[in-house]
Short mmCIF file of N, CA and C in Angstrom, two decimals:
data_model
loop_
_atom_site.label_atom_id
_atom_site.label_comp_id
_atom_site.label_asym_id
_atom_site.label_seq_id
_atom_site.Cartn_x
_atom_site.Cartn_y
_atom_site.Cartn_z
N UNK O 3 121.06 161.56 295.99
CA UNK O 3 120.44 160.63 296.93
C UNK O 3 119.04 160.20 296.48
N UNK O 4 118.72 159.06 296.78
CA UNK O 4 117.37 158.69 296.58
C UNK O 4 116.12 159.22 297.22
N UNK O 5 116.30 159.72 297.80
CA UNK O 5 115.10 160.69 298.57
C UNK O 5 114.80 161.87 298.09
N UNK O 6 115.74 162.58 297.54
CA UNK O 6 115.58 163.33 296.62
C UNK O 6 115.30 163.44 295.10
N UNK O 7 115.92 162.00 294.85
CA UNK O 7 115.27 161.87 293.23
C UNK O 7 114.07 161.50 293.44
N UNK O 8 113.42 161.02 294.17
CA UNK O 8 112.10 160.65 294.69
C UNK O 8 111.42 161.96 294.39
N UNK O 9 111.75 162.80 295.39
CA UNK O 9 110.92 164.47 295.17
C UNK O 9 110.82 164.98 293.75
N UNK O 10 112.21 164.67 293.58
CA UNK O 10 111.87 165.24 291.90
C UNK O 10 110.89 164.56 291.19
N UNK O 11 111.21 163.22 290.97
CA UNK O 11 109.93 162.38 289.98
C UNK O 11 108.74 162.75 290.28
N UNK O 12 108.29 162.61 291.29
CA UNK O 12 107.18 163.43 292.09
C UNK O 12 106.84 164.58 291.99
N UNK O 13 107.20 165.60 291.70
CA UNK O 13 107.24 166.87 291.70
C UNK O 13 107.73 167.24 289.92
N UNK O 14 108.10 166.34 289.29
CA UNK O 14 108.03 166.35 287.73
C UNK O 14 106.66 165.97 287.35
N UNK O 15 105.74 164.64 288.15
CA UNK O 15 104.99 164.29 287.77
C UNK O 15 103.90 165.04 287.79
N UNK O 16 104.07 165.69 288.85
CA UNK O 16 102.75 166.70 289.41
C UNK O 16 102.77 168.37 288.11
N UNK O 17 103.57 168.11 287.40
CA UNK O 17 104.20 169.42 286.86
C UNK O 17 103.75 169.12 285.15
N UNK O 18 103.85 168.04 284.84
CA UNK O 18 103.75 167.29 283.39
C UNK O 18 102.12 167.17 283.64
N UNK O 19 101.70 166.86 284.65
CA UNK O 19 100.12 166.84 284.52
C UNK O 19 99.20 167.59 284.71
N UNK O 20 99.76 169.15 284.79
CA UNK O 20 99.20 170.33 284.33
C UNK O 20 98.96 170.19 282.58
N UNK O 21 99.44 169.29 281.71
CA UNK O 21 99.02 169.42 280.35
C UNK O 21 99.95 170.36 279.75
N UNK O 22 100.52 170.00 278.39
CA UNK O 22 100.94 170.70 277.77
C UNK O 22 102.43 171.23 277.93
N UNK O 23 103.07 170.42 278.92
CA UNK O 23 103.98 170.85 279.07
C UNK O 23 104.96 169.86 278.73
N UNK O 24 106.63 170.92 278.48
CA UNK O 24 107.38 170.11 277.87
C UNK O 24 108.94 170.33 278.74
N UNK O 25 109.73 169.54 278.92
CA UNK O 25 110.52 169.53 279.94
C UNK O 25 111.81 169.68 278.89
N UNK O 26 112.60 170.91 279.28
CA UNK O 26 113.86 171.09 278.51
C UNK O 26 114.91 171.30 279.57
N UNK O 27 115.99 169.84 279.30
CA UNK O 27 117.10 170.08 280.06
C UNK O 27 118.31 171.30 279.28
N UNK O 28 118.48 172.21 280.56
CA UNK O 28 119.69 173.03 280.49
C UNK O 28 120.83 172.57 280.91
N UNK O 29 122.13 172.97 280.36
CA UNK O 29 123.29 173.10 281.35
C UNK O 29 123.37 172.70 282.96
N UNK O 30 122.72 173.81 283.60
CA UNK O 30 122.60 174.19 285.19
C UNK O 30 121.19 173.82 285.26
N UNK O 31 120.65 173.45 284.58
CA UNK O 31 118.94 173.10 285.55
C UNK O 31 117.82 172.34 284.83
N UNK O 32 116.80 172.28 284.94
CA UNK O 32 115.89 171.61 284.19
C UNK O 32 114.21 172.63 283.97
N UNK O 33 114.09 172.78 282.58
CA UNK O 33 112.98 174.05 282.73
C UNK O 33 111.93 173.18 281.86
N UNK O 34 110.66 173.86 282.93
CA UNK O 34 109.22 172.66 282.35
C UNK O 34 108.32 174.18 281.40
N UNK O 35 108.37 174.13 280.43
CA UNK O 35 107.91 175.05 279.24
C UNK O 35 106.33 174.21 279.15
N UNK O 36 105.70 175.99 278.67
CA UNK O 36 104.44 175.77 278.72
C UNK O 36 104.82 176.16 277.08
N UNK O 37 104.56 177.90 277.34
CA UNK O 37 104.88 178.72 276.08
C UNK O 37 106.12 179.24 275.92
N UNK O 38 106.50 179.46 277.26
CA UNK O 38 107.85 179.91 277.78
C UNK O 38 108.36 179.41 279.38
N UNK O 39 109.58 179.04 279.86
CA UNK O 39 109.80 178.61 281.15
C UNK O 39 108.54 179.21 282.07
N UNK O 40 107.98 178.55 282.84
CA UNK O 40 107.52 178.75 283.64
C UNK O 40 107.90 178.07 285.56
N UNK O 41 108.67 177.07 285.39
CA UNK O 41 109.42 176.84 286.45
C UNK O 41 110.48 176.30 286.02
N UNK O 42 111.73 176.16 286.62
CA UNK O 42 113.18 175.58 286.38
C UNK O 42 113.56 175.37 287.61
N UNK O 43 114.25 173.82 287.58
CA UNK O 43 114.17 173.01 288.75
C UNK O 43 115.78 172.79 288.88
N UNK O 44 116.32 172.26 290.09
CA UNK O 44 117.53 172.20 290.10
C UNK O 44 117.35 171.51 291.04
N UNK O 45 118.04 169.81 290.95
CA UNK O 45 117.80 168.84 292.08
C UNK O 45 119.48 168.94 292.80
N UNK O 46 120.04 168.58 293.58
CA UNK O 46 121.22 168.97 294.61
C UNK O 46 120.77 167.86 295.47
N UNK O 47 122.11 167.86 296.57
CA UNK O 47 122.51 167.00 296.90
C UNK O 47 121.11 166.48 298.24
N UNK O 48 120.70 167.69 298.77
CA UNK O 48 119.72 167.68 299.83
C UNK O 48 118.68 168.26 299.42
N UNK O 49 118.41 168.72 298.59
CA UNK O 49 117.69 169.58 298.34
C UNK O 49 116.89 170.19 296.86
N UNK O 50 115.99 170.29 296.49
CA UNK O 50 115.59 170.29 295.42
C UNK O 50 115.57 172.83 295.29
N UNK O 51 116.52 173.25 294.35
CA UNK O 51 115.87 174.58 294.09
C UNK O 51 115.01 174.45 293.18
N UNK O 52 114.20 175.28 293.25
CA UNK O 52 112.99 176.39 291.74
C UNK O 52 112.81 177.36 291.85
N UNK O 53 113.40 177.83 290.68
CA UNK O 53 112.98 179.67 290.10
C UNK O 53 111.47 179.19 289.75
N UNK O 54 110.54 180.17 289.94
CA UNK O 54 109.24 180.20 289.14
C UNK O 54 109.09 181.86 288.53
N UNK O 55 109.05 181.96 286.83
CA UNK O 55 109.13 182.70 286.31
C UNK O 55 108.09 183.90 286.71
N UNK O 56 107.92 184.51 287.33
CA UNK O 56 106.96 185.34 287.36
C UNK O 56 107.87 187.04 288.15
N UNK O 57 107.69 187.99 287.72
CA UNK O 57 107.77 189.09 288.30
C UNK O 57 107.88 189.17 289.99
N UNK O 58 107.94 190.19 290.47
CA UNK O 58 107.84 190.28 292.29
C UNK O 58 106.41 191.21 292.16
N UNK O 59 105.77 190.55 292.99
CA UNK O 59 104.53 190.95 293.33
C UNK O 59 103.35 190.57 293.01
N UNK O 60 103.74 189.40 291.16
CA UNK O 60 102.77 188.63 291.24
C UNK O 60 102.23 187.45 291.38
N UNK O 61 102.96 187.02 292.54
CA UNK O 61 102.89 185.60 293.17
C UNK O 61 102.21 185.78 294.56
N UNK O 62 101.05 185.27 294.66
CA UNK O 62 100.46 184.85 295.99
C UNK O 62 100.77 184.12 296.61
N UNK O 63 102.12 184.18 297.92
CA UNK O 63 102.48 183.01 298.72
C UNK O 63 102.59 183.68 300.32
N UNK O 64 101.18 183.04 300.67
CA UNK O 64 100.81 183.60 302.16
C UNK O 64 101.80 182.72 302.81
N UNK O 65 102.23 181.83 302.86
CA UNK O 65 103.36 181.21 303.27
C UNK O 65 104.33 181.75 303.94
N UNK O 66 104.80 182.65 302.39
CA UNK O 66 105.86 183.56 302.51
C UNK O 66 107.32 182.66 302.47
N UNK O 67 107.34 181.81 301.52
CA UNK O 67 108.33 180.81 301.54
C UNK O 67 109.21 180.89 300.41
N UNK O 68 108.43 181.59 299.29
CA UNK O 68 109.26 182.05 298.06
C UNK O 68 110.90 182.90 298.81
N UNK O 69 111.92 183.37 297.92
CA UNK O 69 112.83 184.62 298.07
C UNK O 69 112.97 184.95 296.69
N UNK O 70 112.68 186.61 297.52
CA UNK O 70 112.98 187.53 295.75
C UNK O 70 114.59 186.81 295.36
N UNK O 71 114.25 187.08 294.06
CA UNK O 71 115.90 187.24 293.55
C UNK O 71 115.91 188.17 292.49
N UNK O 72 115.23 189.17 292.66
CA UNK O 72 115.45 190.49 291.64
C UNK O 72 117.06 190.92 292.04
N UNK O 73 117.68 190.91 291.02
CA UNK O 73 119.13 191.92 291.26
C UNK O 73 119.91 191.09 291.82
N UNK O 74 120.16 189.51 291.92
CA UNK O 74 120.71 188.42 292.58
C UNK O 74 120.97 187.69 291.59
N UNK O 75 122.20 187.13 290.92
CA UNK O 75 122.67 186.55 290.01
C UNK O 75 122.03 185.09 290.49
N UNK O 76 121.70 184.58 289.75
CA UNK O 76 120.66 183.15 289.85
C UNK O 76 120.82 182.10 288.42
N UNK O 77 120.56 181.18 288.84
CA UNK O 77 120.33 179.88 287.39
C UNK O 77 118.90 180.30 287.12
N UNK O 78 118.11 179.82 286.28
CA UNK O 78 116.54 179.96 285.94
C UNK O 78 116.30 181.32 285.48
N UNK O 79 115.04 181.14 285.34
CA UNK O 79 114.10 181.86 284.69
C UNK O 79 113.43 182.58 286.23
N UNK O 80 113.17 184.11 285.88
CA UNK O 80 112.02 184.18 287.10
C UNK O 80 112.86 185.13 288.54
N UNK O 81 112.29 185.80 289.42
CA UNK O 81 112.50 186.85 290.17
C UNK O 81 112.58 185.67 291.62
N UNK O 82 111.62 184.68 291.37
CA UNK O 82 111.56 183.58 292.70
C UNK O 82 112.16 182.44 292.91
N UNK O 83 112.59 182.44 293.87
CA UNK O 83 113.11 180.91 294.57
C UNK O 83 112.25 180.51 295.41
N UNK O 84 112.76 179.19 295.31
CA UNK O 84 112.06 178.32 296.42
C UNK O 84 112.78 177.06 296.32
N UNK O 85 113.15 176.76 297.90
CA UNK O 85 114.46 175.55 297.96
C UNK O 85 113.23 174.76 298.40
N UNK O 86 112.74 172.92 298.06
CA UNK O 86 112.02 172.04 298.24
C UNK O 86 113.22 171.04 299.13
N UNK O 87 112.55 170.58 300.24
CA UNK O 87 113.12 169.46 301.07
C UNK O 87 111.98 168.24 300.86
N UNK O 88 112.41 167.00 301.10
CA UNK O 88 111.03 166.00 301.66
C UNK O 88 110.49 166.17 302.46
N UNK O 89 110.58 167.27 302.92
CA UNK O 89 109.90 167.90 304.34
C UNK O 89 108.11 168.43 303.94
N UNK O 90 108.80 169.30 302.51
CA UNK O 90 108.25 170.40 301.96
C UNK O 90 106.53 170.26 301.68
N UNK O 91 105.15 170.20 301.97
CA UNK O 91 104.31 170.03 301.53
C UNK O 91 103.88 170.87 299.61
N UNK O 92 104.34 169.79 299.56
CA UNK O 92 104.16 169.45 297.86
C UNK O 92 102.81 170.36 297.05
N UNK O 93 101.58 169.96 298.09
CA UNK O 93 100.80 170.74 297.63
C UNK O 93 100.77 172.21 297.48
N UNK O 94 101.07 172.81 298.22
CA UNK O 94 101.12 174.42 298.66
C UNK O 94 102.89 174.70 297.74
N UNK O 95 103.46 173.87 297.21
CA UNK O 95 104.36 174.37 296.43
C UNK O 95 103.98 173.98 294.68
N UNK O 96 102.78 172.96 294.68
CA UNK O 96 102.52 173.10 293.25
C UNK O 96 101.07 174.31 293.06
N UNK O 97 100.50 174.87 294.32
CA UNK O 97 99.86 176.05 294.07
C UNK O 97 100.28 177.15 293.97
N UNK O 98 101.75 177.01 294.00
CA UNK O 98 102.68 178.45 293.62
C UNK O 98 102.87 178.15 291.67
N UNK O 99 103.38 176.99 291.61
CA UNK O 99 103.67 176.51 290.28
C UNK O 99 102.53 176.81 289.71
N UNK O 100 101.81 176.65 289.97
CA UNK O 100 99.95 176.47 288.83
C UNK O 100 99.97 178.13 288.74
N UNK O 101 100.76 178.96 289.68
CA UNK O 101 100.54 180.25 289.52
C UNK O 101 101.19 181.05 288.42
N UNK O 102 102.38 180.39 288.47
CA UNK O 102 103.45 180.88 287.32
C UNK O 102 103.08 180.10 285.74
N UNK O 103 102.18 178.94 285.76
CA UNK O 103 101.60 178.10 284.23
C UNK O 103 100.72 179.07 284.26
N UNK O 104 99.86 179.14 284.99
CA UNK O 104 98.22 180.09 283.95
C UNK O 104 98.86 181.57 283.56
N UNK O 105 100.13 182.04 284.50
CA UNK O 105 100.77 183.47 283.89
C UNK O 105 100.92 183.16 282.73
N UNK O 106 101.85 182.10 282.52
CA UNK O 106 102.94 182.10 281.21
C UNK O 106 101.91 181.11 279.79
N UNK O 107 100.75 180.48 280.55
CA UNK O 107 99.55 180.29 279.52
C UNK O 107 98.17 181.30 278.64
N UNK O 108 98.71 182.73 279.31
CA UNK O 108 97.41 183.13 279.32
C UNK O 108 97.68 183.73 277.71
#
């Protein structure tokens, strides 16, 4: 649907202009490489998923909007989900993303 490819372009754009990054389509998803995946996106019919590569515990989301997926067979890279709607405030989901680039930049 168009409302959703909307989010994505949007949410690609906001992702490519962290610098340095390079967008490799998979099979099942789409992963934006710094040094190594650092988020992998999966656009659907309503709904946009993202794994963001990082461990459990070192993601700051007072939110609380991420879900573990340690031990949960998953597409992506990464212990976290997070399903994006057009609902979703964009900002507070690319300050999770900027969290998983400076990991996978440092």
């Amino acid at each position: 649907p168009e409302e959703i490819a909307e989010l994505y372009e949007n949410l690609k754009a906001r992702i490519v202009s962290l610098g340095g990054v390079k967008i490799v389509p998979k099979k099942h998803y789409i992963g934006f490489k710094a040094e190594k995946n650092f988020v992998d996106i999966l656009p659907q019919k309503s709904q946009v998923k993202m794994w963001l590569n990082m461990k459990k515990g070192d993601l700051d989301d007072p939110k609380a909007i991420v879900r573990n997926m340690k031990g949960i067979g998953h597409w992506g890279n990464g212990e976290y989900e997070l399903i994006i709607t057009p609902d979703t405030d964009l900002d507070y989901v690319m300050m999770l993303i900027k969290q998983s680039f400076k990991k996978q930049t440092q």
